PDB file of C-alpha atoms in Angstrom:
ATOM      1  CA  MET X   1     100.784 188.942  78.124  1.00 42.00           C
ATOM      2  CA  LEU X   2      98.291 186.240  79.081  1.00 44.00           C
ATOM      3  CA  ARG X   3      95.777 186.911  81.835  1.00 42.00           C
ATOM      4  CA  ALA X   4      93.843 184.540  84.048  1.00 43.00           C
ATOM      5  CA  GLY X   5      90.634 183.448  82.424  1.00 44.00           C
ATOM      6  CA  VAL X   6      91.945 184.044  78.905  1.00 45.00           C
ATOM      7  CA  THR X   7      92.439 180.885  76.861  1.00 48.00           C
ATOM      8  CA  CYS X   8      95.059 180.388  74.192  1.00 51.00           C
ATOM      9  CA  GLN X   9      93.863 181.367  70.736  1.00 52.00           C
ATOM     10  CA  MET X  10      96.465 180.049  68.317  1.00 50.00           C
ATOM     11  CA  ALA X  11      96.424 179.127  64.670  1.00 51.00           C
ATOM     12  CA  PRO X  12      96.089 175.397  63.915  1.00 50.00           C
ATOM     13  CA  SER X  13      99.492 175.482  62.254  1.00 48.00           C
ATOM     14  CA  THR X  14     101.219 176.601  65.444  1.00 50.00           C
ATOM     15  CA  SER X  15     103.817 174.091  66.645  1.00 49.00           C
ATOM     16  CA  SER X  16     102.860 171.697  69.448  1.00 48.00           C
ATOM     17  CA  GLN X  17     105.737 173.063  71.560  1.00 46.00           C
ATOM     18  CA  ALA X  18     104.380 176.607  71.293  1.00 48.00           C
ATOM     19  CA  GLN X  19     100.853 175.425  72.085  1.00 52.00           C
ATOM     20  CA  SER X  20     102.097 173.569  75.182  1.00 49.00           C
ATOM     21  CA  GLN X  21     104.018 176.670  76.262  1.00 49.00           C
ATOM     22  CA  CYS X  22     100.891 178.798  75.826  1.00 52.00           C
ATOM     23  CA  ARG X  23      98.797 176.402  77.918  1.00 52.00           C
ATOM     24  CA  LEU X  24     101.538 176.363  80.556  1.00 46.00           C
ATOM     25  CA  TYR X  25     101.606 180.140  80.955  1.00 46.00           C
ATOM     26  CA  THR X  26      97.797 180.258  81.045  1.00 51.00           C
ATOM     27  CA  ALA X  27      97.743 177.741  83.908  1.00 48.00           C
ATOM     28  CA  ILE X  28     100.397 179.637  85.848  1.00 46.00           C
ATOM     29  CA  SER X  29      98.557 182.930  85.391  1.00 49.00           C
ATOM     30  CA  THR X  30      95.234 181.372  86.398  1.00 51.00           C
ATOM     31  CA  HIS X  31      96.710 179.848  89.528  1.00 47.00           C
ATOM     32  CA  GLN X  32      98.343 183.102  90.591  1.00 46.00           C
ATOM     33  CA  ILE X  33      94.907 184.764  90.742  1.00 45.00           C
ATOM     34  CA  ARG X  34      93.378 181.776  92.508  1.00 50.00           C
ATOM     35  CA  ALA X  35      96.158 181.686  95.093  1.00 44.00           C
ATOM     36  CA  GLN X  36      95.449 185.312  96.002  1.00 48.00           C
ATOM     37  CA  SER X  37      91.829 184.462  96.795  1.00 47.00           C
ATOM     38  CA  ARG X  38      92.579 181.767  99.408  1.00 46.00           C
ATOM     39  CA  PRO X  39      93.542 183.691 102.561  1.00 47.00           C
ATOM     40  CA  GLN X  40      90.628 182.253 104.514  1.00 46.00           C
ATOM     41  CA  LYS X  41      91.711 178.699 103.806  1.00 44.00           C
ATOM     42  CA  LEU X  42      95.291 179.269 104.880  1.00 47.00           C
ATOM     43  CA  GLY X  43      94.159 181.361 107.829  1.00 49.00           C
ATOM     44  CA  TRP X  44      92.043 178.438 109.034  1.00 46.00           C
ATOM     45  CA  ALA X  45      95.085 176.148 108.913  1.00 47.00           C
ATOM     46  CA  GLN X  46      97.217 178.686 110.747  1.00 50.00           C
ATOM     47  CA  GLY X  47      94.518 179.182 113.385  1.00 49.00           C
ATOM     48  CA  LEU X  48      94.269 175.452 113.876  1.00 47.00           C
ATOM     49  CA  GLY X  49      98.010 175.315 114.509  1.00 49.00           C
ATOM     50  CA  ARG X  50      97.674 177.926 117.251  1.00 49.00           C
ATOM     51  CA  ARG X  51      94.939 176.070 119.111  1.00 51.00           C
ATOM     52  CA  SER X  52      97.000 173.045 120.116  1.00 52.00           C
ATOM     53  CA  ARG X  53     100.566 171.783 120.071  1.00 51.00           C
ATOM     54  CA  ARG X  54      99.636 168.580 118.325  1.00 51.00           C
ATOM     55  CA  SER X  55      97.940 170.428 115.484  1.00 53.00           C
ATOM     56  CA  ASN X  56     101.196 172.174 114.503  1.00 55.00           C
ATOM     57  CA  VAL X  57     101.961 169.205 112.281  1.00 51.00           C
ATOM     58  CA  THR X  58      98.411 169.288 110.876  1.00 53.00           C
ATOM     59  CA  CYS X  59      98.758 173.000 110.154  1.00 56.00           C
ATOM     60  CA  ALA X  60     102.030 172.459 108.323  1.00 51.00           C
ATOM     61  CA  ALA X  61     100.463 169.674 106.280  1.00 51.00           C
ATOM     62  CA  ALA X  62      97.458 171.840 105.371  1.00 53.00           C
ATOM     63  CA  ASP X  63      99.669 174.706 104.235  1.00 56.00           C
ATOM     64  CA  ILE X  64     101.918 172.461 102.190  1.00 51.00           C
ATOM     65  CA  VAL X  65      99.140 170.473 100.557  1.00 49.00           C
ATOM     66  CA  SER X  66      97.062 173.537  99.660  1.00 54.00           C
ATOM     67  CA  SER X  67      99.993 175.546  98.315  1.00 51.00           C
ATOM     68  CA  VAL X  68     101.924 172.827  96.502  1.00 49.00           C
ATOM     69  CA  SER X  69      99.394 170.268  95.316  1.00 51.00           C
ATOM     70  CA  ASP X  70      97.027 172.931  93.952  1.00 54.00           C
ATOM     71  CA  VAL X  71      99.838 174.292  91.808  1.00 50.00           C
ATOM     72  CA  PHE X  72     100.258 170.852  90.336  1.00 49.00           C
ATOM     73  CA  GLN X  73      96.563 170.527  89.515  1.00 50.00           C
ATOM     74  CA  ASP X  74      96.874 173.454  87.127  1.00 50.00           C
ATOM     75  CA  ILE X  75     100.448 173.153  85.926  1.00 47.00           C
ATOM     76  CA  VAL X  76     101.073 169.440  85.520  1.00 49.00           C
ATOM     77  CA  ARG X  77      98.263 169.136  82.960  1.00 49.00           C
ATOM     78  CA  THR X  78     100.049 171.595  80.684  1.00 45.00           C
ATOM     79  CA  ALA X  79     103.324 169.652  80.527  1.00 46.00           C
ATOM     80  CA  PRO X  80     102.659 166.491  78.528  1.00 44.00           C
ATOM     81  CA  GLN X  81     106.310 165.686  77.831  1.00 56.00           C
ATOM     82  CA  SER X  82     108.014 163.098  80.020  1.00 75.00           C
ATOM     83  CA  HIS X  83     111.344 164.923  79.735  1.00 83.00           C
ATOM     84  CA  PRO X  84     110.481 168.618  79.274  1.00 87.00           C
ATOM     85  CA  GLY X  85     114.004 170.101  79.137  1.00 89.00           C
ATOM     86  CA  TRP X  86     115.615 173.092  80.842  1.00 92.00           C
ATOM     87  CA  LEU X  87     113.228 175.825  79.649  1.00 93.00           C
ATOM     88  CA  ALA X  88     110.092 174.145  80.962  1.00 92.00           C
ATOM     89  CA  GLY X  89     111.909 172.963  84.091  1.00 93.00           C
ATOM     90  CA  ALA X  90     113.098 176.456  84.985  1.00 95.00           C
ATOM     91  CA  ALA X  91     109.720 178.067  84.215  1.00 94.00           C
ATOM     92  CA  ILE X  92     107.556 175.651  86.186  1.00 94.00           C
ATOM     93  CA  ASN X  93     109.987 175.381  89.077  1.00 94.00           C
ATOM     94  CA  SER X  94     110.119 179.183  89.335  1.00 95.00           C
ATOM     95  CA  ALA X  95     106.319 179.364  89.387  1.00 94.00           C
ATOM     96  CA  VAL X  96     106.081 176.757  92.148  1.00 92.00           C
ATOM     97  CA  PHE X  97     108.793 178.457  94.209  1.00 93.00           C
ATOM     98  CA  THR X  98     107.141 181.862  93.817  1.00 93.00           C
ATOM     99  CA  LEU X  99     103.708 180.626  94.859  1.00 92.00           C
ATOM    100  CA  GLY X 100     104.968 178.318  97.593  1.00 89.00           C
ATOM    101  CA  TYR X 101     107.844 180.345  99.068  1.00 91.00           C
ATOM    102  CA  LYS X 102     106.231 180.667 102.507  1.00 88.00           C
ATOM    103  CA  VAL X 103     105.652 176.930 102.598  1.00 85.00           C
ATOM    104  CA  LEU X 104     109.219 176.198 101.512  1.00 88.00           C
ATOM    105  CA  ARG X 105     110.495 178.426 104.306  1.00 88.00           C
ATOM    106  CA  LYS X 106     108.831 176.136 106.856  1.00 83.00           C
ATOM    107  CA  GLY X 107     111.411 173.482 106.046  1.00 83.00           C
ATOM    108  CA  LEU X 108     114.306 175.443 104.503  1.00 89.00           C
ATOM    109  CA  THR X 109     116.499 178.412 105.327  1.00 91.00           C
ATOM    110  CA  PRO X 110     116.610 181.210 102.700  1.00 91.00           C
ATOM    111  CA  ALA X 111     119.898 179.811 101.395  1.00 93.00           C
ATOM    112  CA  GLY X 112     118.368 176.345 101.390  1.00 92.00           C
ATOM    113  CA  VAL X 113     115.497 177.599  99.231  1.00 93.00           C
ATOM    114  CA  ALA X 114     117.958 179.101  96.750  1.00 93.00           C
ATOM    115  CA  HIS X 115     119.910 175.861  96.412  1.00 95.00           C
ATOM    116  CA  SER X 116     116.684 173.871  96.182  1.00 94.00           C
ATOM    117  CA  TRP X 117     115.692 175.887  93.126  1.00 96.00           C
ATOM    118  CA  PHE X 118     118.465 174.298  91.059  1.00 95.00           C
ATOM    119  CA  LEU X 119     117.557 170.874  92.406  1.00 96.00           C
ATOM    120  CA  GLY X 120     113.904 171.321  91.449  1.00 95.00           C
ATOM    121  CA  ALA X 121     114.665 172.733  88.005  1.00 96.00           C
ATOM    122  CA  SER X 122     117.046 169.861  87.245  1.00 97.00           C
ATOM    123  CA  ILE X 123     114.585 167.189  88.310  1.00 97.00           C
ATOM    124  CA  TYR X 124     111.664 168.648  86.349  1.00 96.00           C
ATOM    125  CA  SER X 125     113.814 169.170  83.268  1.00 96.00           C
ATOM    126  CA  ALA X 126     114.880 165.520  83.182  1.00 96.00           C
ATOM    127  CA  PHE X 127     112.034 163.556  84.738  1.00 96.00           C
ATOM    128  CA  GLY X 128     108.983 165.744  84.257  1.00 95.00           C
ATOM    129  CA  ALA X 129     106.022 166.321  86.510  1.00 94.00           C
ATOM    130  CA  GLY X 130     106.086 162.809  87.982  1.00 95.00           C
ATOM    131  CA  GLY X 131     109.665 163.140  89.180  1.00 96.00           C
ATOM    132  CA  TYR X 132     109.029 166.650  90.460  1.00 96.00           C
ATOM    133  CA  LEU X 133     106.013 165.441  92.417  1.00 95.00           C
ATOM    134  CA  LEU X 134     108.164 162.798  94.112  1.00 97.00           C
ATOM    135  CA  VAL X 135     110.621 165.467  95.271  1.00 95.00           C
ATOM    136  CA  CYS X 136     107.715 167.539  96.616  1.00 93.00           C
ATOM    137  CA  LEU X 137     106.402 164.511  98.507  1.00 94.00           C
ATOM    138  CA  TYR X 138     109.856 163.916  99.973  1.00 94.00           C
ATOM    139  CA  PHE X 139     109.964 167.535 101.160  1.00 89.00           C
ATOM    140  CA  ILE X 140     106.438 167.373 102.614  1.00 91.00           C
ATOM    141  CA  PHE X 141     106.793 164.154 104.563  1.00 93.00           C
ATOM    142  CA  GLY X 142     110.425 164.727 105.492  1.00 91.00           C
ATOM    143  CA  THR X 143     109.473 168.102 106.979  1.00 87.00           C
ATOM    144  CA  LEU X 144     106.466 166.662 108.817  1.00 91.00           C
ATOM    145  CA  ALA X 145     108.515 163.779 110.235  1.00 91.00           C
ATOM    146  CA  THR X 146     111.098 166.263 111.525  1.00 88.00           C
ATOM    147  CA  LYS X 147     108.386 168.162 113.395  1.00 88.00           C
ATOM    148  CA  VAL X 148     106.871 165.095 115.093  1.00 89.00           C
ATOM    149  CA  LYS X 149     107.303 165.587 118.869  1.00 87.00           C
ATOM    150  CA  LEU X 150     109.736 168.400 118.106  1.00 85.00           C
ATOM    151  CA  GLU X 151     109.524 169.912 121.603  1.00 85.00           C
ATOM    152  CA  GLN X 152     110.353 166.552 123.191  1.00 89.00           C
ATOM    153  CA  LYS X 153     113.350 166.145 120.877  1.00 87.00           C
ATOM    154  CA  GLN X 154     114.524 169.657 121.698  1.00 85.00           C
ATOM    155  CA  ARG X 155     114.326 168.953 125.437  1.00 87.00           C
ATOM    156  CA  GLU X 156     116.364 165.791 124.948  1.00 84.00           C
ATOM    157  CA  GLY X 157     118.897 167.604 122.760  1.00 84.00           C
ATOM    158  CA  ILE X 158     118.348 165.331 119.746  1.00 83.00           C
ATOM    159  CA  ALA X 159     116.293 167.624 117.504  1.00 78.00           C
ATOM    160  CA  GLU X 160     117.536 168.956 114.185  1.00 72.00           C
ATOM    161  CA  ALA X 161     119.062 172.438 114.349  1.00 68.00           C
ATOM    162  CA  ARG X 162     116.907 175.478 113.505  1.00 64.00           C
ATOM    163  CA  SER X 163     113.724 173.540 114.384  1.00 63.00           C
ATOM    164  CA  GLY X 164     114.342 171.246 111.448  1.00 62.00           C
ATOM    165  CA  GLN X 165     114.934 173.929 108.809  1.00 76.00           C
ATOM    166  CA  ARG X 166     117.478 172.639 106.310  1.00 82.00           C
ATOM    167  CA  GLY X 167     120.315 174.687 104.847  1.00 87.00           C
ATOM    168  CA  PRO X 168     122.291 174.217 101.603  1.00 91.00           C
ATOM    169  CA  ALA X 169     124.408 171.368 102.991  1.00 91.00           C
ATOM    170  CA  SER X 170     121.285 169.414 103.933  1.00 90.00           C
ATOM    171  CA  VAL X 171     119.724 170.137 100.535  1.00 93.00           C
ATOM    172  CA  TRP X 172     122.691 168.560  98.767  1.00 94.00           C
ATOM    173  CA  GLY X 173     122.904 165.819 101.364  1.00 92.00           C
ATOM    174  CA  SER X 174     119.385 164.894 100.309  1.00 92.00           C
ATOM    175  CA  GLY X 175     119.464 165.641  96.601  1.00 94.00           C
ATOM    176  CA  ILE X 176     122.933 165.500  95.082  1.00 96.00           C
ATOM    177  CA  ALA X 177     122.505 161.949  93.769  1.00 98.00           C
ATOM    178  CA  GLY X 178     119.118 162.773  92.261  1.00 97.00           C
ATOM    179  CA  VAL X 179     120.517 165.878  90.575  1.00 97.00           C
ATOM    180  CA  ALA X 180     123.481 163.867  89.269  1.00 98.00           C
ATOM    181  CA  CYS X 181     121.061 161.339  87.758  1.00 98.00           C
ATOM    182  CA  ALA X 182     119.031 164.161  86.191  1.00 98.00           C
ATOM    183  CA  LEU X 183     122.093 165.823  84.671  1.00 97.00           C
ATOM    184  CA  ALA X 184     123.382 162.483  83.372  1.00 97.00           C
ATOM    185  CA  ALA X 185     120.008 161.735  81.790  1.00 96.00           C
ATOM    186  CA  LEU X 186     119.858 165.157  80.132  1.00 96.00           C
ATOM    187  CA  ALA X 187     123.433 164.814  78.869  1.00 95.00           C
ATOM    188  CA  THR X 188     123.067 161.293  77.464  1.00 94.00           C
ATOM    189  CA  GLY X 189     119.421 161.284  76.427  1.00 91.00           C
ATOM    190  CA  ASP X 190     119.051 157.858  78.096  1.00 90.00           C
ATOM    191  CA  TYR X 191     116.533 158.340  80.886  1.00 92.00           C
ATOM    192  CA  ARG X 192     115.512 154.791  81.839  1.00 91.00           C
ATOM    193  CA  LEU X 193     118.163 153.717  84.332  1.00 95.00           C
ATOM    194  CA  TRP X 194     119.020 157.239  85.522  1.00 97.00           C
ATOM    195  CA  GLN X 195     115.352 157.685  86.406  1.00 97.00           C
ATOM    196  CA  VAL X 196     115.464 154.555  88.561  1.00 97.00           C
ATOM    197  CA  GLY X 197     118.562 155.869  90.335  1.00 98.00           C
ATOM    198  CA  PHE X 198     116.889 159.215  90.988  1.00 98.00           C
ATOM    199  CA  VAL X 199     113.835 157.565  92.550  1.00 98.00           C
ATOM    200  CA  ALA X 200     115.966 155.249  94.693  1.00 98.00           C
ATOM    201  CA  SER X 201     118.053 158.135  96.033  1.00 98.00           C
ATOM    202  CA  PHE X 202     115.025 160.045  97.317  1.00 98.00           C
ATOM    203  CA  ALA X 203     113.317 156.875  98.552  1.00 98.00           C
ATOM    204  CA  SER X 204     116.388 156.110 100.639  1.00 97.00           C
ATOM    205  CA  LYS X 205     116.654 159.633 102.018  1.00 96.00           C
ATOM    206  CA  LEU X 206     112.980 159.681 102.971  1.00 97.00           C
ATOM    207  CA  SER X 207     113.415 156.280 104.611  1.00 97.00           C
ATOM    208  CA  ASP X 208     116.401 157.634 106.558  1.00 94.00           C
ATOM    209  CA  THR X 209     114.609 160.807 107.647  1.00 94.00           C
ATOM    210  CA  VAL X 210     111.425 159.023 108.700  1.00 95.00           C
ATOM    211  CA  SER X 211     113.221 156.212 110.524  1.00 94.00           C
ATOM    212  CA  SER X 212     115.461 158.674 112.363  1.00 92.00           C
ATOM    213  CA  GLU X 213     112.740 161.132 113.364  1.00 92.00           C
ATOM    214  CA  ILE X 214     110.141 158.521 114.309  1.00 93.00           C
ATOM    215  CA  GLY X 215     112.775 156.558 116.191  1.00 92.00           C
ATOM    216  CA  LYS X 216     113.786 159.659 118.165  1.00 91.00           C
ATOM    217  CA  ALA X 217     110.136 160.429 118.904  1.00 90.00           C
ATOM    218  CA  TYR X 218     108.716 156.978 119.676  1.00 91.00           C
ATOM    219  CA  GLY X 219     111.618 154.528 119.941  1.00 88.00           C
ATOM    220  CA  GLN X 220     111.331 152.607 123.203  1.00 88.00           C
ATOM    221  CA  THR X 221     114.684 150.849 122.974  1.00 91.00           C
ATOM    222  CA  THR X 222     117.524 151.792 120.638  1.00 91.00           C
ATOM    223  CA  TYR X 223     120.505 149.636 119.725  1.00 92.00           C
ATOM    224  CA  LEU X 224     123.822 150.367 118.052  1.00 91.00           C
ATOM    225  CA  VAL X 225     123.581 148.731 114.632  1.00 90.00           C
ATOM    226  CA  THR X 226     127.076 147.185 114.857  1.00 89.00           C
ATOM    227  CA  THR X 227     127.001 145.609 118.336  1.00 89.00           C
ATOM    228  CA  PHE X 228     123.296 145.751 119.281  1.00 89.00           C
ATOM    229  CA  GLN X 229     124.346 147.435 122.503  1.00 91.00           C
ATOM    230  CA  ARG X 230     121.611 149.581 124.035  1.00 92.00           C
ATOM    231  CA  VAL X 231     122.287 153.288 123.563  1.00 91.00           C
ATOM    232  CA  PRO X 232     120.313 156.514 124.124  1.00 89.00           C
ATOM    233  CA  ARG X 233     117.882 157.719 121.481  1.00 87.00           C
ATOM    234  CA  GLY X 234     119.491 159.999 118.924  1.00 83.00           C
ATOM    235  CA  THR X 235     122.881 158.238 119.033  1.00 85.00           C
ATOM    236  CA  GLU X 236     124.571 158.094 115.624  1.00 86.00           C
ATOM    237  CA  GLY X 237     124.237 154.594 114.207  1.00 87.00           C
ATOM    238  CA  ALA X 238     121.408 153.631 116.557  1.00 89.00           C
ATOM    239  CA  VAL X 239     118.252 151.869 115.364  1.00 93.00           C
ATOM    240  CA  SER X 240     114.911 151.068 116.964  1.00 93.00           C
ATOM    241  CA  ALA X 241     112.051 148.782 115.995  1.00 93.00           C
ATOM    242  CA  GLU X 242     109.678 151.738 115.680  1.00 94.00           C
ATOM    243  CA  GLY X 243     112.019 153.795 113.535  1.00 94.00           C
ATOM    244  CA  THR X 244     113.034 150.849 111.370  1.00 95.00           C
ATOM    245  CA  ALA X 245     109.415 149.915 110.655  1.00 96.00           C
ATOM    246  CA  ALA X 246     108.576 153.516 109.778  1.00 96.00           C
ATOM    247  CA  GLY X 247     111.598 153.787 107.476  1.00 97.00           C
ATOM    248  CA  VAL X 248     110.784 150.565 105.632  1.00 97.00           C
ATOM    249  CA  GLY X 249     107.180 151.698 105.245  1.00 97.00           C
ATOM    250  CA  ALA X 250     108.313 155.058 103.876  1.00 97.00           C
ATOM    251  CA  ALA X 251     110.567 153.397 101.272  1.00 98.00           C
ATOM    252  CA  LEU X 252     107.798 151.043 100.143  1.00 98.00           C
ATOM    253  CA  ALA X 253     105.225 153.841  99.975  1.00 97.00           C
ATOM    254  CA  PHE X 254     107.576 156.101  98.016  1.00 98.00           C
ATOM    255  CA  ALA X 255     108.300 153.320  95.517  1.00 98.00           C
ATOM    256  CA  ALA X 256     104.564 152.687  95.128  1.00 97.00           C
ATOM    257  CA  VAL X 257     103.902 156.358  94.392  1.00 97.00           C
ATOM    258  CA  ALA X 258     106.762 156.295  91.877  1.00 97.00           C
ATOM    259  CA  VAL X 259     104.930 153.511  90.041  1.00 96.00           C
ATOM    260  CA  ALA X 260     101.675 155.479  90.149  1.00 96.00           C
ATOM    261  CA  VAL X 261     103.263 158.557  88.546  1.00 95.00           C
ATOM    262  CA  GLY X 262     105.096 156.525  85.911  1.00 94.00           C
ATOM    263  CA  GLN X 263     108.658 156.942  87.148  1.00 96.00           C
ATOM    264  CA  VAL X 264     109.404 153.235  87.620  1.00 96.00           C
ATOM    265  CA  SER X 265     107.817 149.909  86.692  1.00 96.00           C
ATOM    266  CA  VAL X 266     106.418 147.528  89.303  1.00 96.00           C
ATOM    267  CA  PRO X 267     109.541 145.290  89.188  1.00 96.00           C
ATOM    268  CA  GLY X 268     111.676 148.438  89.223  1.00 96.00           C
ATOM    269  CA  ALA X 269     109.864 149.583  92.358  1.00 97.00           C
ATOM    270  CA  GLY X 270     111.069 146.437  94.110  1.00 97.00           C
ATOM    271  CA  ALA X 271     114.650 147.303  93.199  1.00 97.00           C
ATOM    272  CA  VAL X 272     114.110 150.898  94.337  1.00 98.00           C
ATOM    273  CA  ALA X 273     112.646 149.933  97.716  1.00 98.00           C
ATOM    274  CA  GLY X 274     115.283 147.262  98.323  1.00 98.00           C
ATOM    275  CA  ALA X 275     118.145 149.609  97.442  1.00 98.00           C
ATOM    276  CA  ALA X 276     116.661 152.361  99.619  1.00 98.00           C
ATOM    277  CA  ILE X 277     116.377 150.114 102.665  1.00 97.00           C
ATOM    278  CA  VAL X 278     119.859 148.614 102.252  1.00 97.00           C
ATOM    279  CA  ALA X 279     121.400 152.077 101.843  1.00 97.00           C
ATOM    280  CA  ASN X 280     119.546 153.290 104.937  1.00 95.00           C
ATOM    281  CA  PHE X 281     121.111 150.528 107.040  1.00 94.00           C
ATOM    282  CA  PHE X 282     124.472 151.303 105.430  1.00 95.00           C
ATOM    283  CA  GLU X 283     124.083 154.917 106.599  1.00 93.00           C
ATOM    284  CA  SER X 284     123.471 153.686 110.150  1.00 92.00           C
ATOM    285  CA  TYR X 285     126.592 151.525 109.904  1.00 92.00           C
ATOM    286  CA  LEU X 286     128.681 154.496 108.756  1.00 91.00           C
ATOM    287  CA  GLY X 287     127.262 156.551 111.607  1.00 88.00           C
ATOM    288  CA  ALA X 288     128.264 153.922 114.149  1.00 88.00           C
ATOM    289  CA  VAL X 289     131.711 153.077 112.765  1.00 89.00           C
ATOM    290  CA  VAL X 290     133.094 156.179 111.080  1.00 87.00           C
ATOM    291  CA  GLN X 291     131.093 159.303 111.854  1.00 79.00           C
ATOM    292  CA  GLY X 292     132.488 161.134 114.858  1.00 73.00           C
ATOM    293  CA  ARG X 293     135.907 159.521 114.440  1.00 81.00           C
ATOM    294  CA  VAL X 294     136.750 161.252 111.163  1.00 83.00           C
ATOM    295  CA  PRO X 295     136.560 165.037 111.730  1.00 83.00           C
ATOM    296  CA  TRP X 296     135.705 166.003 108.150  1.00 84.00           C
ATOM    297  CA  LEU X 297     133.013 163.332 107.691  1.00 86.00           C
ATOM    298  CA  THR X 298     129.910 165.369 108.469  1.00 88.00           C
ATOM    299  CA  ASN X 299     126.370 164.065 108.621  1.00 88.00           C
ATOM    300  CA  ASP X 300     125.645 165.653 105.245  1.00 90.00           C
ATOM    301  CA  LEU X 301     128.571 163.808 103.628  1.00 93.00           C
ATOM    302  CA  VAL X 302     127.299 160.561 105.119  1.00 93.00           C
ATOM    303  CA  ASN X 303     123.881 161.327 103.636  1.00 94.00           C
ATOM    304  CA  MET X 304     125.430 162.001 100.222  1.00 96.00           C
ATOM    305  CA  THR X 305     127.157 158.636 100.411  1.00 96.00           C
ATOM    306  CA  GLN X 306     123.940 156.906 101.403  1.00 97.00           C
ATOM    307  CA  ILE X 307     121.802 158.273  98.566  1.00 97.00           C
ATOM    308  CA  SER X 308     124.576 157.623  96.047  1.00 98.00           C
ATOM    309  CA  VAL X 309     124.761 153.999  97.197  1.00 98.00           C
ATOM    310  CA  ALA X 310     120.975 153.690  96.879  1.00 98.00           C
ATOM    311  CA  ALA X 311     121.024 155.074  93.335  1.00 98.00           C
ATOM    312  CA  ALA X 312     123.928 152.829  92.304  1.00 98.00           C
ATOM    313  CA  LEU X 313     122.334 149.695  93.782  1.00 98.00           C
ATOM    314  CA  ALA X 314     118.991 150.322  92.079  1.00 98.00           C
ATOM    315  CA  ILE X 315     120.602 151.040  88.704  1.00 97.00           C
ATOM    316  CA  ALA X 316     122.823 147.962  88.978  1.00 97.00           C
ATOM    317  CA  ALA X 317     119.890 145.731  89.950  1.00 97.00           C
ATOM    318  CA  CYS X 318     117.706 146.928  87.081  1.00 96.00           C
ATOM    319  CA  ALA X 319     120.551 146.546  84.585  1.00 95.00           C
ATOM    320  CA  ALA X 320     121.685 143.133  85.834  1.00 95.00           C
ATOM    321  CA  LEU X 321     118.177 141.681  86.043  1.00 92.00           C
ATOM    322  CA  ASP X 322     117.018 143.465  82.880  1.00 92.00           C
ATOM    323  CA  LEU X 323     113.985 144.813  84.717  1.00 89.00           C
ATOM    324  CA  PRO X 324     111.454 146.724  82.618  1.00 88.00           C
ATOM    325  CA  THR X 325     111.401 150.511  82.834  1.00 81.00           C
ATOM    326  CA  PRO X 326     108.576 152.926  81.941  1.00 77.00           C
TER     327      PRO X 326
END
């Protein structure tokens, strides 16, 4: 068994796959020891959260960044393959979930964490560290957006249930299209267009979450997307200038990060952002026209439809325009 501080000593003839696996386990072991020595850092963030209501969001961000991004600093370097496969995906995802369980519980129910494990393993297996990082960023900023002015939203009756903690249905409402793209890529061995669809699905869901939560927190005037009639904040199918601007910004920022981590090309990022924004407005349209009138059409099913539309639009645009892919 490898221990922290012990480097891999392997014969030069050892296969590159075995060497990568050895470096991976060394990084995981090293980080486990380091994580145990950081109570003061996390305690500071938790204390900050207790001192003021506004700093609750800051505290959550500090916990998430310190527990998730530090794992990546050690682990991502040991996974050079763009498409690592199921073994590496399961191993690294399990390590991240073990080290970051308390952080995950801030935004997920226990059942939600369990379902998220398969989502994370699938994404890492197909799209590597860059794709996995995008999912982590979605979780971080989606969770933080949900907690913005949470007490005000709760008083107005428009806050997410369980203080924003997401269960299995919400997990699949956010990630089923991305997982489908990952499984299709693994099955076919053709990652280029499926990778674009994966990025677009999460860009659209982040855009939806941010626009909804910022609109409920700061929207001065909200309109029904179909008739532009003024309606109360939190109404299904309602949009506001503040929420719309935040959602568009989130989609553009997510696409830019996807370029930075090598998941899409610059032209592909335009297709991703455009598809994400269009699908977000389509979700608002469904909310105004259909949701509430069809008993079985839940919010999670609407979300699944939205992210699937985003993925399909981005894939179709890249294929039709022959846009370059990484």
